[in-house]
Amino acid sequence: MTHIETRYMHPEDPGAFREASRILQAGGLVAFPTETVYGLGGDALSPEAAAKIYAAKGRPSDNPLIVHIAEPGDINRIAREIPSAAQTLLHAFWPGPLTMILPKKDVVPDTTTGGLDTVAIRMPAHPTALRLIRESGILIAAPSANLSGRPSPTDASHVQEDLSGRIDMILDDGPVGIGIESTIIDLTGSKPAILRPGFITREMLEAMIGPVELDPTLIHPDPNIRPRAPGMKYTHYAPKGELTIIEDTAQPGIVTPMVSARIRKLASEALSRGRRVVVLTTAEHAELYPGLDILTLGDRGEGRTVAAHLYSALRKCDDLGAEIILSESFRRDEFGGAIMNRLLKAAGHRLISV
Ligand code: TXA
Ligand code: MG
């Protein structure tokens, strides 16, 4: 890739939105914050802009992009059919961390949707994202603003690490709130189905529209079955070291004495082999690993804090040169299910039951 000068601005800098809008209108790329993770934005209706996004991320171009809108009514510009469930969900959860898959109109180029005849749409809740979409007048296609295969960026510094010199501008508005990507619901089939779990849980969706299925690959990951969200098949979020989750089968998601003892044992074995070891724990259990290098993901009692720290902790593991990473597990209930989905993917589904 040819090196391009990346401008770095804050939303409060004079002319920041004007400059970002000019870049988007000219077919360039701007990274911007959303409430979930930072996105790498380009004009969703321009095949060239979409191609630039894939190139900057080093991402396979069969992996479709989410189109970000700032007015719920803009859904009509890009979706061919809007079932009543979509109307109900947009009233309930937009702006917010919910992406809906709908049949696409012809204005949306195949490059944006990876050749699919459906389009992913979301109205983000972050004021900077909304202002950028409104001021530019552009419907913004945006994947997470990381290099393909790295954890999604939850702070502008992560975007800078991955994409500096590859994109036109980074709009730095500090750390994001949620920390894992939006829930994706597919409304094109006979039954609504979650393709990617997130902050908006199955329970929240079912309370609004009745039964919602889970993509089978979320329950039983099987390399022979293709997930319906093409991006879910790639090894995402993976730190460079070998990450393993340790779980008590009798009480999944609870850090029992057996769990912490096994983590300490595995850590000391790896250390005696001269390996660099990091333990991923939570505020409640940090003192269970004396003498070991730990990263505290947040507070178990407050699931949001765990999600908010997960990706930056995985990046930190790389910075620390961690070769062996041992993690506690989390309950798979409600939002915890989304956290475990990301952690299991990062671990390549390596889980030790004690
Ligand atoms: O929270 C988010 O959704 C963030 C922020 C920036 O909005 N975006 C994000 O985009 O996570 P990305 O590209 O990293 O993930 C989009 C996921 C991929 O797994 C992709 O395969 C799936 O959405 N996807 C996009 N369009 C689709 C479609 N038409 N059908 C099925 N899956 C689709
Ligand atoms: Mg991504």
Short mmCIF file of C-alpha atoms and ligand atoms in Angstrom, two decimals:
data_model
loop_
_atom_site.label_atom_id
_atom_site.label_comp_id
_atom_site.label_asym_id
_atom_site.label_seq_id
_atom_site.Cartn_x
_atom_site.Cartn_y
_atom_site.Cartn_z
CA MET A 1 0.00 0.00 0.00
CA THR A 2 1.20 3.50 -0.77
CA HIS A 3 1.72 5.62 2.32
CA ILE A 4 -0.79 8.43 2.78
CA GLU A 5 -0.67 11.29 5.27
CA THR A 6 -3.19 10.61 8.07
CA ARG A 7 -4.70 13.76 9.59
CA TYR A 8 -5.42 13.48 13.30
CA MET A 9 -8.18 15.73 14.69
CA HIS A 10 -10.51 16.02 17.68
CA PRO A 11 -14.20 16.83 17.19
CA GLU A 12 -13.71 20.15 19.01
CA ASP A 13 -10.91 21.26 16.66
CA PRO A 14 -12.16 24.05 14.39
CA GLY A 15 -13.14 22.66 11.01
CA ALA A 16 -12.81 19.01 12.07
CA PHE A 17 -16.23 17.98 10.73
CA ARG A 18 -15.82 20.13 7.62
CA GLU A 19 -12.51 18.46 6.81
CA ALA A 20 -13.84 14.96 7.58
CA SER A 21 -16.91 15.63 5.39
CA ARG A 22 -14.75 16.86 2.52
CA ILE A 23 -12.66 13.67 2.69
CA LEU A 24 -15.75 11.41 2.70
CA GLN A 25 -17.35 13.35 -0.17
CA ALA A 26 -14.14 12.96 -2.18
CA GLY A 27 -14.21 9.18 -1.67
CA GLY A 28 -11.58 9.11 1.12
CA LEU A 29 -11.52 7.32 4.47
CA VAL A 30 -12.16 8.72 7.97
CA ALA A 31 -11.98 6.69 11.20
CA PHE A 32 -14.56 7.88 13.74
CA PRO A 33 -15.93 6.79 17.13
CA THR A 34 -19.22 4.98 17.61
CA GLU A 35 -20.68 3.82 20.93
CA THR A 36 -19.44 0.26 20.24
CA VAL A 37 -15.99 0.51 18.62
CA TYR A 38 -14.22 2.92 16.22
CA GLY A 39 -15.35 2.56 12.60
CA LEU A 40 -13.39 3.07 9.38
CA GLY A 41 -15.77 5.15 7.28
CA GLY A 42 -16.15 5.66 3.56
CA ASP A 43 -19.01 6.47 1.16
CA ALA A 44 -21.29 3.40 1.24
CA LEU A 45 -22.69 4.16 -2.21
CA SER A 46 -19.27 4.40 -3.87
CA PRO A 47 -17.69 1.13 -5.04
CA GLU A 48 -14.25 2.81 -5.05
CA ALA A 49 -14.56 3.93 -1.41
CA ALA A 50 -15.56 0.41 -0.34
CA ALA A 51 -12.57 -1.01 -2.21
CA LYS A 52 -10.31 1.45 -0.36
CA ILE A 53 -11.73 0.28 2.98
CA TYR A 54 -10.89 -3.35 2.21
CA ALA A 55 -7.38 -2.40 1.11
CA ALA A 56 -6.68 -0.24 4.20
CA LYS A 57 -7.83 -3.00 6.57
CA GLY A 58 -6.22 -5.81 4.60
CA ARG A 59 -9.66 -7.41 4.70
CA PRO A 60 -11.06 -10.04 2.32
CA SER A 61 -13.55 -8.27 0.04
CA ASP A 62 -16.22 -10.96 0.44
CA ASN A 63 -16.80 -9.65 3.96
CA PRO A 64 -19.66 -7.10 3.75
CA LEU A 65 -19.71 -3.67 5.44
CA ILE A 66 -22.31 -2.10 7.74
CA VAL A 67 -23.95 1.10 6.41
CA HIS A 68 -24.31 3.78 9.09
CA ILE A 69 -27.21 6.23 8.84
CA ALA A 70 -28.22 9.23 10.96
CA GLU A 71 -31.98 9.37 10.25
CA PRO A 72 -34.11 6.23 10.66
CA GLY A 73 -35.94 7.24 7.45
CA ASP A 74 -32.71 6.78 5.45
CA ILE A 75 -33.32 3.03 5.74
CA ASN A 76 -35.75 3.54 2.83
CA ARG A 77 -32.92 4.76 0.60
CA ILE A 78 -31.01 1.49 0.81
CA ALA A 79 -33.42 -1.29 1.89
CA ARG A 80 -35.85 -2.78 -0.64
CA GLU A 81 -38.27 -4.19 1.94
CA ILE A 82 -38.78 -3.11 5.52
CA PRO A 83 -40.70 -5.75 7.47
CA SER A 84 -42.76 -4.63 10.46
CA ALA A 85 -40.22 -6.24 12.82
CA ALA A 86 -37.60 -3.83 11.47
CA GLN A 87 -39.89 -0.86 12.15
CA THR A 88 -40.48 -2.08 15.70
CA LEU A 89 -36.78 -2.62 16.36
CA LEU A 90 -35.66 0.72 14.95
CA HIS A 91 -38.17 2.53 17.14
CA ALA A 92 -37.00 0.55 20.17
CA PHE A 93 -33.23 0.51 19.71
CA TRP A 94 -32.06 3.24 17.30
CA PRO A 95 -29.92 5.14 17.68
CA GLY A 96 -27.97 2.30 19.28
CA PRO A 97 -25.84 -0.84 18.97
CA LEU A 98 -28.18 -2.87 16.74
CA THR A 99 -27.46 -3.72 13.09
CA MET A 100 -30.29 -5.01 10.91
CA ILE A 101 -29.82 -7.10 7.75
CA LEU A 102 -32.43 -6.30 5.08
CA PRO A 103 -32.79 -6.87 1.32
CA LYS A 104 -30.75 -4.21 -0.48
CA LYS A 105 -31.69 -1.71 -3.14
CA ASP A 106 -29.61 -1.46 -6.31
CA VAL A 107 -28.03 1.86 -5.22
CA VAL A 108 -25.92 -0.08 -2.73
CA PRO A 109 -22.93 -1.41 -4.70
CA ASP A 110 -21.92 -5.05 -4.54
CA THR A 111 -18.51 -4.01 -3.24
CA THR A 112 -20.18 -2.65 -0.06
CA THR A 113 -22.16 -5.85 0.54
CA GLY A 114 -19.49 -8.33 -0.53
CA GLY A 115 -21.71 -9.42 -3.42
CA LEU A 116 -24.74 -10.22 -1.18
CA ASP A 117 -28.22 -8.97 -2.13
CA THR A 118 -28.76 -7.89 1.49
CA VAL A 119 -27.39 -4.88 3.36
CA ALA A 120 -26.45 -4.36 7.02
CA ILE A 121 -27.75 -1.06 8.44
CA ARG A 122 -27.30 0.68 11.75
CA MET A 123 -27.92 4.10 13.28
CA PRO A 124 -25.16 4.62 15.86
CA ALA A 125 -25.83 6.46 19.12
CA HIS A 126 -22.51 8.33 19.33
CA PRO A 127 -22.97 12.11 18.85
CA THR A 128 -19.74 12.43 16.83
CA ALA A 129 -20.79 9.64 14.48
CA LEU A 130 -24.26 11.12 14.01
CA ARG A 131 -22.87 14.60 13.37
CA LEU A 132 -20.36 13.28 10.83
CA ILE A 133 -23.05 11.40 8.86
CA ARG A 134 -25.39 14.44 8.93
CA GLU A 135 -22.81 17.09 8.05
CA SER A 136 -21.23 15.08 5.26
CA GLY A 137 -24.58 13.96 3.82
CA ILE A 138 -22.89 10.61 3.22
CA LEU A 139 -24.24 7.18 4.22
CA ILE A 140 -21.09 5.80 5.79
CA ALA A 141 -19.95 2.22 5.25
CA ALA A 142 -17.80 1.35 8.24
CA PRO A 143 -16.21 -1.83 9.49
CA SER A 144 -14.32 -1.73 12.76
CA ALA A 145 -11.21 0.44 12.26
CA ASN A 146 -8.60 -2.27 12.93
CA LEU A 147 -6.27 -4.18 10.66
CA SER A 148 -7.98 -7.43 9.70
CA GLY A 149 -7.37 -10.05 12.42
CA ARG A 150 -6.56 -7.58 15.21
CA PRO A 151 -8.96 -6.73 18.05
CA SER A 152 -11.47 -3.97 17.24
CA PRO A 153 -10.32 -0.50 18.34
CA THR A 154 -11.92 0.92 21.47
CA ASP A 155 -9.72 4.03 21.51
CA ALA A 156 -8.27 6.31 18.83
CA SER A 157 -4.75 5.19 19.80
CA HIS A 158 -5.66 1.65 18.63
CA VAL A 159 -6.75 3.06 15.26
CA GLN A 160 -3.51 4.98 15.01
CA GLU A 161 -1.47 1.83 15.74
CA ASP A 162 -3.22 -0.12 12.99
CA LEU A 163 -4.13 2.37 10.27
CA SER A 164 -1.83 5.38 10.46
CA GLY A 165 -0.44 6.01 6.95
CA ARG A 166 -3.24 3.97 5.36
CA ILE A 167 -6.27 6.30 5.78
CA ASP A 168 -6.94 10.04 5.36
CA MET A 169 -8.10 11.00 8.85
CA ILE A 170 -8.70 9.85 12.42
CA LEU A 171 -11.35 11.69 14.41
CA ASP A 172 -10.25 11.16 18.02
CA ASP A 173 -13.06 11.39 20.56
CA GLY A 174 -11.46 9.30 23.31
CA PRO A 175 -12.43 5.82 24.46
CA VAL A 176 -15.78 4.34 23.37
CA GLY A 177 -18.52 3.29 25.82
CA ILE A 178 -19.53 -0.28 25.03
CA GLY A 179 -16.35 -1.84 23.69
CA ILE A 180 -17.71 -4.73 21.60
CA GLU A 181 -19.41 -4.55 18.22
CA SER A 182 -23.14 -4.16 17.62
CA THR A 183 -25.65 -6.99 17.77
CA ILE A 184 -26.51 -8.15 14.23
CA ILE A 185 -30.02 -9.39 13.51
CA ASP A 186 -30.98 -10.86 10.13
CA LEU A 187 -34.55 -9.99 9.15
CA THR A 188 -34.44 -11.48 5.66
CA GLY A 189 -35.26 -15.09 6.57
CA SER A 190 -38.50 -16.70 7.68
CA LYS A 191 -37.51 -16.12 11.33
CA PRO A 192 -35.38 -13.29 12.74
CA ALA A 193 -31.90 -14.55 13.67
CA ILE A 194 -28.99 -13.12 15.64
CA LEU A 195 -25.80 -13.43 13.58
CA ARG A 196 -23.56 -11.68 16.11
CA PRO A 197 -24.40 -11.18 19.82
CA GLY A 198 -23.86 -7.76 21.38
CA PHE A 199 -25.10 -5.25 23.92
CA ILE A 200 -28.70 -5.58 22.67
CA THR A 201 -29.46 -9.10 23.92
CA ARG A 202 -31.74 -11.81 22.57
CA GLU A 203 -34.05 -11.21 25.56
CA MET A 204 -34.34 -7.50 24.68
CA LEU A 205 -35.11 -8.32 21.03
CA GLU A 206 -37.64 -11.05 21.88
CA ALA A 207 -39.46 -8.68 24.23
CA MET A 208 -40.15 -6.51 21.16
CA ILE A 209 -40.71 -8.96 18.27
CA GLY A 210 -41.18 -12.46 19.72
CA PRO A 211 -38.96 -15.49 19.08
CA VAL A 212 -35.48 -14.79 17.72
CA GLU A 213 -33.13 -17.59 16.63
CA LEU A 214 -29.39 -17.74 17.09
CA ASP A 215 -27.21 -18.52 14.07
CA PRO A 216 -26.31 -22.20 14.72
CA THR A 217 -22.59 -21.44 14.41
CA LEU A 218 -22.88 -19.25 17.52
CA ILE A 219 -23.97 -22.26 19.56
CA HIS A 220 -21.81 -24.99 17.98
CA PRO A 221 -18.87 -23.48 16.14
CA ASP A 222 -18.10 -25.86 13.28
CA PRO A 223 -15.46 -25.02 10.69
CA ASN A 224 -17.58 -26.88 8.10
CA ILE A 225 -20.66 -24.69 8.58
CA ARG A 226 -20.56 -21.16 7.19
CA PRO A 227 -21.84 -18.47 9.56
CA ARG A 228 -24.48 -16.24 7.94
CA ALA A 229 -22.42 -13.16 8.81
CA PRO A 230 -19.36 -13.80 6.63
CA GLY A 231 -17.10 -11.89 9.03
CA MET A 232 -17.83 -14.30 11.86
CA LYS A 233 -15.81 -17.01 10.09
CA TYR A 234 -12.52 -15.17 10.27
CA THR A 235 -10.25 -15.49 13.28
CA HIS A 236 -10.92 -12.11 14.76
CA TYR A 237 -9.65 -10.49 17.90
CA ALA A 238 -6.79 -12.92 18.19
CA PRO A 239 -3.81 -11.85 20.29
CA LYS A 240 -0.42 -13.14 19.11
CA GLY A 241 0.04 -15.36 22.19
CA GLU A 242 -1.87 -18.57 22.86
CA LEU A 243 -5.03 -17.68 24.76
CA THR A 244 -6.83 -20.36 26.81
CA ILE A 245 -10.00 -19.97 28.87
CA ILE A 246 -10.26 -21.98 32.09
CA GLU A 247 -13.77 -22.84 33.23
CA ASP A 248 -15.43 -24.93 35.96
CA THR A 249 -17.88 -27.11 34.00
CA ALA A 250 -20.17 -27.45 37.02
CA GLN A 251 -20.45 -23.67 37.38
CA PRO A 252 -19.62 -22.02 34.05
CA GLY A 253 -18.59 -18.41 34.41
CA ILE A 254 -17.86 -18.66 38.15
CA VAL A 255 -14.26 -18.39 39.27
CA THR A 256 -14.24 -21.31 41.70
CA PRO A 257 -11.10 -22.25 43.70
CA MET A 258 -10.53 -25.02 41.10
CA VAL A 259 -10.40 -22.44 38.31
CA SER A 260 -7.92 -20.13 40.01
CA ALA A 261 -5.78 -23.09 41.14
CA ARG A 262 -5.60 -24.42 37.58
CA ILE A 263 -4.68 -20.99 36.22
CA ARG A 264 -1.86 -20.70 38.79
CA LYS A 265 -0.64 -24.21 37.93
CA LEU A 266 -0.67 -23.64 34.17
CA ALA A 267 1.05 -20.29 34.67
CA SER A 268 3.85 -21.73 36.80
CA GLU A 269 4.39 -24.58 34.35
CA ALA A 270 4.66 -22.14 31.45
CA LEU A 271 6.95 -19.84 33.43
CA SER A 272 9.27 -22.74 34.24
CA ARG A 273 9.51 -23.37 30.49
CA GLY A 274 10.64 -19.75 30.16
CA ARG A 275 7.42 -18.50 28.57
CA ARG A 276 5.99 -15.01 29.03
CA VAL A 277 2.61 -15.45 30.82
CA VAL A 278 -0.31 -13.04 31.33
CA VAL A 279 -3.51 -13.81 33.28
CA LEU A 280 -6.79 -12.13 32.34
CA THR A 281 -8.84 -11.63 35.49
CA THR A 282 -11.40 -9.27 37.02
CA ALA A 283 -11.30 -6.81 39.92
CA GLU A 284 -12.93 -9.37 42.24
CA HIS A 285 -10.21 -11.98 41.70
CA ALA A 286 -7.08 -10.00 40.97
CA GLU A 287 -5.47 -11.00 44.29
CA LEU A 288 -5.76 -14.74 43.50
CA TYR A 289 -2.68 -14.62 41.26
CA PRO A 290 0.20 -13.30 43.41
CA GLY A 291 3.48 -12.90 41.59
CA LEU A 292 1.89 -13.30 38.14
CA ASP A 293 1.42 -10.62 35.48
CA ILE A 294 -2.29 -9.88 35.34
CA LEU A 295 -4.58 -7.65 33.31
CA THR A 296 -7.84 -6.74 35.01
CA LEU A 297 -10.73 -6.70 32.53
CA GLY A 298 -13.10 -4.81 34.80
CA ASP A 299 -15.66 -5.65 37.39
CA ARG A 300 -17.68 -8.89 37.11
CA GLY A 301 -20.61 -7.31 38.96
CA GLU A 302 -20.72 -4.69 36.17
CA GLY A 303 -20.56 -6.66 32.87
CA ARG A 304 -20.21 -3.45 30.87
CA THR A 305 -16.80 -2.75 32.39
CA VAL A 306 -15.53 -6.16 31.21
CA ALA A 307 -16.67 -5.53 27.63
CA ALA A 308 -15.16 -2.03 27.72
CA HIS A 309 -11.70 -3.42 28.61
CA LEU A 310 -11.62 -6.69 26.67
CA TYR A 311 -10.11 -5.56 23.35
CA SER A 312 -7.60 -3.17 24.88
CA ALA A 313 -6.46 -6.01 27.18
CA LEU A 314 -5.96 -8.30 24.16
CA ARG A 315 -3.87 -5.58 22.48
CA LYS A 316 -1.93 -5.11 25.73
CA CYS A 317 -1.09 -8.84 25.70
CA ASP A 318 0.66 -8.25 22.36
CA ASP A 319 2.47 -5.17 23.70
CA LEU A 320 3.70 -7.22 26.67
CA GLY A 321 4.90 -9.97 24.37
CA ALA A 322 2.63 -12.50 26.10
CA GLU A 323 3.16 -16.03 24.77
CA ILE A 324 0.71 -17.80 27.07
CA ILE A 325 -2.51 -16.00 28.07
CA LEU A 326 -4.81 -17.62 30.65
CA SER A 327 -8.31 -16.20 31.13
CA GLU A 328 -11.15 -16.66 33.55
CA SER A 329 -14.53 -17.29 31.89
CA PHE A 330 -17.80 -15.37 32.07
CA ARG A 331 -21.44 -16.36 32.43
CA ARG A 332 -23.11 -16.74 29.07
CA ASP A 333 -26.26 -14.93 30.18
CA GLU A 334 -27.53 -11.76 28.51
CA PHE A 335 -24.63 -9.42 27.70
CA GLY A 336 -22.19 -12.01 29.10
CA GLY A 337 -23.01 -14.20 26.11
CA ALA A 338 -21.60 -11.54 23.78
CA ILE A 339 -18.46 -11.16 25.90
CA MET A 340 -17.86 -14.94 25.90
CA ASN A 341 -18.50 -15.05 22.13
CA ARG A 342 -15.61 -12.60 21.56
CA LEU A 343 -13.34 -14.21 24.18
CA LEU A 344 -13.89 -17.71 22.72
CA LYS A 345 -13.11 -16.41 19.22
CA ALA A 346 -9.97 -14.72 20.50
CA ALA A 347 -9.00 -18.05 22.08
CA GLY A 348 -9.74 -20.00 18.90
CA HIS A 349 -12.21 -21.87 21.18
CA ARG A 350 -9.39 -23.22 23.37
CA LEU A 351 -11.16 -23.90 26.69
CA ILE A 352 -10.00 -26.11 29.55
CA SER A 353 -12.76 -27.53 31.75
CA VAL A 354 -11.83 -28.25 35.36
O1 TXA B 1 -20.50 -2.04 16.17
C1 TXA B 1 -20.32 -2.25 14.97
O2 TXA B 1 -21.12 -2.90 14.29
C2 TXA B 1 -19.05 -1.69 14.32
C3 TXA B 1 -19.15 -0.16 14.33
C4 TXA B 1 -18.03 0.51 13.60
O3 TXA B 1 -20.41 0.23 13.81
N1 TXA B 1 -18.86 -2.20 13.02
C5 TXA B 1 -18.46 -3.48 12.78
O4 TXA B 1 -18.25 -3.76 11.44
O5 TXA B 1 -18.30 -4.30 13.65
P1 TXA B 1 -17.42 -5.03 10.96
O6 TXA B 1 -17.28 -4.84 9.50
O7 TXA B 1 -16.19 -5.18 11.75
O8 TXA B 1 -18.40 -6.23 11.19
C6 TXA B 1 -19.56 -6.35 10.38
C7 TXA B 1 -20.09 -7.74 10.45
C8 TXA B 1 -19.22 -8.74 9.72
O9 TXA B 1 -19.19 -9.96 10.46
C9 TXA B 1 -19.98 -8.94 8.41
O10 TXA B 1 -19.75 -10.18 7.83
C10 TXA B 1 -21.44 -8.76 8.85
O11 TXA B 1 -21.36 -7.72 9.79
N2 TXA B 1 -22.31 -8.32 7.75
C11 TXA B 1 -22.30 -7.15 7.09
N3 TXA B 1 -23.23 -7.12 6.13
C12 TXA B 1 -23.87 -8.32 6.16
C13 TXA B 1 -24.91 -8.92 5.40
N4 TXA B 1 -25.50 -8.27 4.40
N5 TXA B 1 -25.29 -10.18 5.73
C14 TXA B 1 -24.71 -10.84 6.76
N6 TXA B 1 -23.70 -10.33 7.51
C15 TXA B 1 -23.28 -9.09 7.22
MG MG B 2 -14.57 -6.04 12.70
#
